[in-house]
Amino acid sequence: ALRGILHTILYQRVLGAPPANRHLEVESTLFELTFLRCDDEGMHAMVEERIEQFANAIDRAGQVRGQVDLSFFERRQRKGLLGLHNVEERVCWERWSVPLRIQSRPYQHHAERAEAQAALEEQLSERLCSIISMCSEKKEHLPPIESLAPGTIAYEISTTNTGESWGVDLFKRMLQATPPMPAVS
């Protein structure tokens, strides 16, 4: 489910030249669903890595709730201190938060499992349609494509395990939200 959601958002929002604008049709291995993903192996590898990190964190903590955030940035060069050097800054133009609840309830009967599977498939289908609809409607905040140089759009996928203590979670969020040290050129 998470794989389909992340790839759908990425496909709808990644701008620019190939390979980002080429796509692959993907059939879900768990549901009777098909979704599009960008034909970019680096992007696909990052999605897979973050899904695995999320699943491992949930397993280790024994939690049933978590969240995955997908943020899009535009990289801009600006003059540094006293104009002596350029500094890269990342300007976030969109963030998606995907709250997740893990269901690991054992089912007594095959019919009960099939019913739960069908309900989850329907919810996922509705979510994917909702994402596509939202992305089609809300475009005024997107950076203009003609002003973008190759490689200026970046994205980041981060995960949060809601079972963490408030202090640890806050500290992790601060570290994740803090932009990297500026690159000097």
PDB file of C-alpha atoms in Angstrom:
ATOM      1  CA  ALA A   1       0.000   0.000   0.000  1.00  0.00           C
ATOM      2  CA  LEU A   2       2.744   2.450   0.996  1.00  0.00           C
ATOM      3  CA  ARG A   3       4.697   1.686  -2.181  1.00  0.00           C
ATOM      4  CA  GLY A   4       1.707   2.621  -4.359  1.00  0.00           C
ATOM      5  CA  ILE A   5       1.058   5.837  -2.421  1.00  0.00           C
ATOM      6  CA  LEU A   6       4.669   7.052  -2.546  1.00  0.00           C
ATOM      7  CA  HIS A   7       5.150   6.218  -6.207  1.00  0.00           C
ATOM      8  CA  THR A   8       1.842   7.886  -7.125  1.00  0.00           C
ATOM      9  CA  ILE A   9       2.820  11.121  -5.354  1.00  0.00           C
ATOM     10  CA  LEU A  10       6.300  11.071  -6.880  1.00  0.00           C
ATOM     11  CA  TYR A  11       4.939  10.415 -10.361  1.00  0.00           C
ATOM     12  CA  GLN A  12       2.475  13.293 -10.024  1.00  0.00           C
ATOM     13  CA  ARG A  13       4.994  15.795  -8.648  1.00  0.00           C
ATOM     14  CA  VAL A  14       8.463  15.103 -10.026  1.00  0.00           C
ATOM     15  CA  LEU A  15       9.075  17.662 -12.701  1.00  0.00           C
ATOM     16  CA  GLY A  16      11.588  17.921 -15.467  1.00  0.00           C
ATOM     17  CA  ALA A  17      13.316  15.980 -18.171  1.00  0.00           C
ATOM     18  CA  PRO A  18      13.699  12.228 -18.653  1.00  0.00           C
ATOM     19  CA  PRO A  19      13.963   9.859 -16.910  1.00  0.00           C
ATOM     20  CA  ALA A  20      11.682  11.589 -14.373  1.00  0.00           C
ATOM     21  CA  ASN A  21       8.869  12.062 -16.898  1.00  0.00           C
ATOM     22  CA  ARG A  22       8.988   8.486 -18.234  1.00  0.00           C
ATOM     23  CA  HIS A  23       6.879   5.974 -16.400  1.00  0.00           C
ATOM     24  CA  LEU A  24       6.325   2.308 -15.757  1.00  0.00           C
ATOM     25  CA  GLU A  25       2.996   0.658 -15.027  1.00  0.00           C
ATOM     26  CA  VAL A  26       3.245  -1.419 -11.848  1.00  0.00           C
ATOM     27  CA  GLU A  27       0.837  -4.114 -10.721  1.00  0.00           C
ATOM     28  CA  SER A  28       0.521  -4.445  -6.965  1.00  0.00           C
ATOM     29  CA  THR A  29       1.567  -7.820  -5.590  1.00  0.00           C
ATOM     30  CA  LEU A  30      -0.981  -7.590  -2.756  1.00  0.00           C
ATOM     31  CA  PHE A  31      -3.988  -5.932  -4.368  1.00  0.00           C
ATOM     32  CA  GLU A  32      -5.826  -5.894  -7.684  1.00  0.00           C
ATOM     33  CA  LEU A  33      -4.405  -2.425  -8.411  1.00  0.00           C
ATOM     34  CA  THR A  34      -2.117  -0.843 -10.941  1.00  0.00           C
ATOM     35  CA  PHE A  35      -0.215   2.405 -10.391  1.00  0.00           C
ATOM     36  CA  LEU A  36       2.378   4.429 -12.276  1.00  0.00           C
ATOM     37  CA  ARG A  37       5.906   5.077 -11.116  1.00  0.00           C
ATOM     38  CA  CYS A  38       8.703   7.115 -12.621  1.00  0.00           C
ATOM     39  CA  ASP A  39      11.153   5.119 -14.708  1.00  0.00           C
ATOM     40  CA  ASP A  40      14.044   6.089 -12.445  1.00  0.00           C
ATOM     41  CA  GLU A  41      15.881   3.299 -10.637  1.00  0.00           C
ATOM     42  CA  GLY A  42      17.439   5.690  -8.096  1.00  0.00           C
ATOM     43  CA  MET A  43      13.997   6.929  -7.101  1.00  0.00           C
ATOM     44  CA  HIS A  44      12.632   3.383  -6.956  1.00  0.00           C
ATOM     45  CA  ALA A  45      15.566   2.269  -4.788  1.00  0.00           C
ATOM     46  CA  MET A  46      14.991   5.151  -2.361  1.00  0.00           C
ATOM     47  CA  VAL A  47      11.285   4.291  -2.021  1.00  0.00           C
ATOM     48  CA  GLU A  48      12.143   0.633  -1.364  1.00  0.00           C
ATOM     49  CA  GLU A  49      14.819   1.591   1.176  1.00  0.00           C
ATOM     50  CA  ARG A  50      12.468   3.917   3.097  1.00  0.00           C
ATOM     51  CA  ILE A  51       9.684   1.314   3.126  1.00  0.00           C
ATOM     52  CA  GLU A  52      12.120  -1.233   4.552  1.00  0.00           C
ATOM     53  CA  GLN A  53      13.380   1.271   7.165  1.00  0.00           C
ATOM     54  CA  PHE A  54       9.809   2.028   8.187  1.00  0.00           C
ATOM     55  CA  ALA A  55       8.866  -1.663   8.438  1.00  0.00           C
ATOM     56  CA  ASN A  56      11.986  -2.462  10.477  1.00  0.00           C
ATOM     57  CA  ALA A  57      11.360   0.445  12.862  1.00  0.00           C
ATOM     58  CA  ILE A  58       7.760  -0.651  13.377  1.00  0.00           C
ATOM     59  CA  ASP A  59       8.850  -4.270  13.963  1.00  0.00           C
ATOM     60  CA  ARG A  60      11.591  -3.293  16.435  1.00  0.00           C
ATOM     61  CA  ALA A  61       9.306  -1.022  18.429  1.00  0.00           C
ATOM     62  CA  GLY A  62       6.341  -3.369  18.257  1.00  0.00           C
ATOM     63  CA  GLN A  63       4.166  -0.425  17.270  1.00  0.00           C
ATOM     64  CA  VAL A  64       1.144  -0.324  15.002  1.00  0.00           C
ATOM     65  CA  ARG A  65       1.304   3.349  13.997  1.00  0.00           C
ATOM     66  CA  GLY A  66       3.807   5.438  12.123  1.00  0.00           C
ATOM     67  CA  GLN A  67       4.103   8.149   9.535  1.00  0.00           C
ATOM     68  CA  VAL A  68       5.991   8.632   6.293  1.00  0.00           C
ATOM     69  CA  ASP A  69       6.640  12.149   5.009  1.00  0.00           C
ATOM     70  CA  LEU A  70       7.490  12.984   1.416  1.00  0.00           C
ATOM     71  CA  SER A  71       8.848  16.500   0.875  1.00  0.00           C
ATOM     72  CA  PHE A  72       9.718  18.281  -2.364  1.00  0.00           C
ATOM     73  CA  PHE A  73      12.390  20.956  -2.524  1.00  0.00           C
ATOM     74  CA  GLU A  74      13.759  23.361  -5.057  1.00  0.00           C
ATOM     75  CA  ARG A  75      17.517  23.866  -4.865  1.00  0.00           C
ATOM     76  CA  ARG A  76      18.558  27.476  -5.275  1.00  0.00           C
ATOM     77  CA  GLN A  77      21.916  29.148  -5.279  1.00  0.00           C
ATOM     78  CA  ARG A  78      22.226  32.343  -3.297  1.00  0.00           C
ATOM     79  CA  LYS A  79      25.112  34.572  -2.387  1.00  0.00           C
ATOM     80  CA  GLY A  80      26.741  33.695   0.894  1.00  0.00           C
ATOM     81  CA  LEU A  81      28.194  35.928   3.543  1.00  0.00           C
ATOM     82  CA  LEU A  82      29.500  39.166   2.017  1.00  0.00           C
ATOM     83  CA  GLY A  83      28.840  37.729  -1.451  1.00  0.00           C
ATOM     84  CA  LEU A  84      32.136  35.851  -1.414  1.00  0.00           C
ATOM     85  CA  HIS A  85      30.708  32.443  -2.209  1.00  0.00           C
ATOM     86  CA  ASN A  86      27.490  30.770  -3.288  1.00  0.00           C
ATOM     87  CA  VAL A  87      25.371  28.798  -0.865  1.00  0.00           C
ATOM     88  CA  GLU A  88      22.832  26.176  -1.860  1.00  0.00           C
ATOM     89  CA  GLU A  89      19.482  26.467  -0.116  1.00  0.00           C
ATOM     90  CA  ARG A  90      16.563  24.068  -0.221  1.00  0.00           C
ATOM     91  CA  VAL A  91      13.128  25.619  -0.432  1.00  0.00           C
ATOM     92  CA  CYS A  92      10.304  23.200   0.410  1.00  0.00           C
ATOM     93  CA  TRP A  93       7.335  23.696  -1.902  1.00  0.00           C
ATOM     94  CA  GLU A  94       5.234  20.685  -0.894  1.00  0.00           C
ATOM     95  CA  ARG A  95       5.082  18.085   1.900  1.00  0.00           C
ATOM     96  CA  TRP A  96       2.899  14.985   2.066  1.00  0.00           C
ATOM     97  CA  SER A  97       2.354  13.207   5.389  1.00  0.00           C
ATOM     98  CA  VAL A  98       1.109   9.634   5.196  1.00  0.00           C
ATOM     99  CA  PRO A  99      -0.076   8.321   8.569  1.00  0.00           C
ATOM    100  CA  LEU A 100      -0.084   4.518   8.695  1.00  0.00           C
ATOM    101  CA  ARG A 101      -1.681   1.948  10.941  1.00  0.00           C
ATOM    102  CA  ILE A 102      -0.356  -1.600  10.710  1.00  0.00           C
ATOM    103  CA  GLN A 103      -2.940  -4.351  11.006  1.00  0.00           C
ATOM    104  CA  SER A 104      -1.565  -7.735  11.933  1.00  0.00           C
ATOM    105  CA  ARG A 105      -4.722  -9.362  13.217  1.00  0.00           C
ATOM    106  CA  PRO A 106      -4.902 -13.110  12.587  1.00  0.00           C
ATOM    107  CA  TYR A 107      -8.065 -14.119  10.764  1.00  0.00           C
ATOM    108  CA  GLN A 108      -9.989 -17.219  11.753  1.00  0.00           C
ATOM    109  CA  HIS A 109     -11.565 -17.811   8.356  1.00  0.00           C
ATOM    110  CA  HIS A 110     -10.509 -17.287   4.773  1.00  0.00           C
ATOM    111  CA  ALA A 111     -13.722 -15.323   4.083  1.00  0.00           C
ATOM    112  CA  GLU A 112     -12.910 -12.890   6.901  1.00  0.00           C
ATOM    113  CA  ARG A 113      -9.411 -12.345   5.504  1.00  0.00           C
ATOM    114  CA  ALA A 114     -10.744 -11.853   1.970  1.00  0.00           C
ATOM    115  CA  GLU A 115     -13.276  -9.303   3.226  1.00  0.00           C
ATOM    116  CA  ALA A 116     -10.578  -7.324   5.057  1.00  0.00           C
ATOM    117  CA  GLN A 117      -8.323  -7.489   1.990  1.00  0.00           C
ATOM    118  CA  ALA A 118     -11.119  -6.170  -0.260  1.00  0.00           C
ATOM    119  CA  ALA A 119     -11.860  -3.309   2.159  1.00  0.00           C
ATOM    120  CA  LEU A 120      -8.181  -2.333   2.301  1.00  0.00           C
ATOM    121  CA  GLU A 121      -7.905  -2.536  -1.493  1.00  0.00           C
ATOM    122  CA  GLU A 122     -10.906  -0.205  -1.825  1.00  0.00           C
ATOM    123  CA  GLN A 123      -9.391   2.283   0.653  1.00  0.00           C
ATOM    124  CA  LEU A 124      -6.079   2.263  -1.194  1.00  0.00           C
ATOM    125  CA  SER A 125      -7.793   2.769  -4.536  1.00  0.00           C
ATOM    126  CA  GLU A 126      -9.697   5.751  -3.102  1.00  0.00           C
ATOM    127  CA  ARG A 127      -6.472   7.218  -1.666  1.00  0.00           C
ATOM    128  CA  LEU A 128      -4.638   6.909  -4.986  1.00  0.00           C
ATOM    129  CA  CYS A 129      -7.528   8.595  -6.825  1.00  0.00           C
ATOM    130  CA  SER A 130      -7.589  11.310  -4.160  1.00  0.00           C
ATOM    131  CA  ILE A 131      -3.841  11.934  -4.592  1.00  0.00           C
ATOM    132  CA  ILE A 132      -4.189  12.206  -8.374  1.00  0.00           C
ATOM    133  CA  SER A 133      -7.166  14.537  -8.031  1.00  0.00           C
ATOM    134  CA  MET A 134      -5.410  16.754  -5.471  1.00  0.00           C
ATOM    135  CA  CYS A 135      -2.266  16.969  -7.590  1.00  0.00           C
ATOM    136  CA  SER A 136      -4.324  17.918 -10.657  1.00  0.00           C
ATOM    137  CA  GLU A 137      -6.202  20.653  -8.800  1.00  0.00           C
ATOM    138  CA  LYS A 138      -3.457  22.257  -6.719  1.00  0.00           C
ATOM    139  CA  LYS A 139      -0.681  23.543  -8.956  1.00  0.00           C
ATOM    140  CA  GLU A 140      -0.320  27.242  -8.114  1.00  0.00           C
ATOM    141  CA  HIS A 141       2.508  26.592  -5.623  1.00  0.00           C
ATOM    142  CA  LEU A 142       4.628  24.520  -8.031  1.00  0.00           C
ATOM    143  CA  PRO A 143       7.849  26.083  -9.257  1.00  0.00           C
ATOM    144  CA  PRO A 144       7.622  27.085 -12.933  1.00  0.00           C
ATOM    145  CA  ILE A 145       9.079  24.295 -15.054  1.00  0.00           C
ATOM    146  CA  GLU A 146      10.714  26.632 -17.552  1.00  0.00           C
ATOM    147  CA  SER A 147      12.807  28.250 -14.793  1.00  0.00           C
ATOM    148  CA  LEU A 148      14.142  24.941 -13.492  1.00  0.00           C
ATOM    149  CA  ALA A 149      17.608  23.739 -14.346  1.00  0.00           C
ATOM    150  CA  PRO A 150      18.185  19.966 -14.394  1.00  0.00           C
ATOM    151  CA  GLY A 151      18.665  18.621 -10.876  1.00  0.00           C
ATOM    152  CA  THR A 152      17.082  21.569  -9.083  1.00  0.00           C
ATOM    153  CA  ILE A 153      14.093  19.576  -7.798  1.00  0.00           C
ATOM    154  CA  ALA A 154      14.839  17.289  -4.898  1.00  0.00           C
ATOM    155  CA  TYR A 155      12.659  15.111  -2.723  1.00  0.00           C
ATOM    156  CA  GLU A 156      13.117  13.495   0.654  1.00  0.00           C
ATOM    157  CA  ILE A 157      11.299  10.584   2.260  1.00  0.00           C
ATOM    158  CA  SER A 158      11.423  10.405   6.047  1.00  0.00           C
ATOM    159  CA  THR A 159       9.761   8.051   8.496  1.00  0.00           C
ATOM    160  CA  THR A 160       8.500   8.481  12.037  1.00  0.00           C
ATOM    161  CA  ASN A 161       7.658   5.712  14.439  1.00  0.00           C
ATOM    162  CA  THR A 162       4.899   7.040  16.715  1.00  0.00           C
ATOM    163  CA  GLY A 163       5.932   4.641  19.442  1.00  0.00           C
ATOM    164  CA  GLU A 164       9.015   6.718  20.204  1.00  0.00           C
ATOM    165  CA  SER A 165       9.029   8.905  23.255  1.00  0.00           C
ATOM    166  CA  TRP A 166       8.114  12.555  22.811  1.00  0.00           C
ATOM    167  CA  GLY A 167      11.660  13.808  23.444  1.00  0.00           C
ATOM    168  CA  VAL A 168      13.361  11.342  21.091  1.00  0.00           C
ATOM    169  CA  ASP A 169      10.766  11.975  18.382  1.00  0.00           C
ATOM    170  CA  LEU A 170      11.120  15.753  18.721  1.00  0.00           C
ATOM    171  CA  PHE A 171      14.913  15.514  18.553  1.00  0.00           C
ATOM    172  CA  LYS A 172      14.772  13.280  15.448  1.00  0.00           C
ATOM    173  CA  ARG A 173      12.306  15.667  13.790  1.00  0.00           C
ATOM    174  CA  MET A 174      14.599  18.617  14.511  1.00  0.00           C
ATOM    175  CA  LEU A 175      17.528  16.764  12.963  1.00  0.00           C
ATOM    176  CA  GLN A 176      15.481  15.789   9.915  1.00  0.00           C
ATOM    177  CA  ALA A 177      14.077  19.298   9.486  1.00  0.00           C
ATOM    178  CA  THR A 178      17.436  20.991   9.825  1.00  0.00           C
ATOM    179  CA  PRO A 179      18.813  21.699   6.365  1.00  0.00           C
ATOM    180  CA  PRO A 180      22.258  20.320   5.607  1.00  0.00           C
ATOM    181  CA  MET A 181      25.265  22.588   5.952  1.00  0.00           C
ATOM    182  CA  PRO A 182      25.518  24.881   2.926  1.00  0.00           C
ATOM    183  CA  ALA A 183      27.788  23.761   0.130  1.00  0.00           C
ATOM    184  CA  VAL A 184      30.475  26.319  -0.603  1.00  0.00           C
ATOM    185  CA  SER A 185      31.485  26.799  -4.201  1.00  0.00           C
TER     186      SER A 185
END
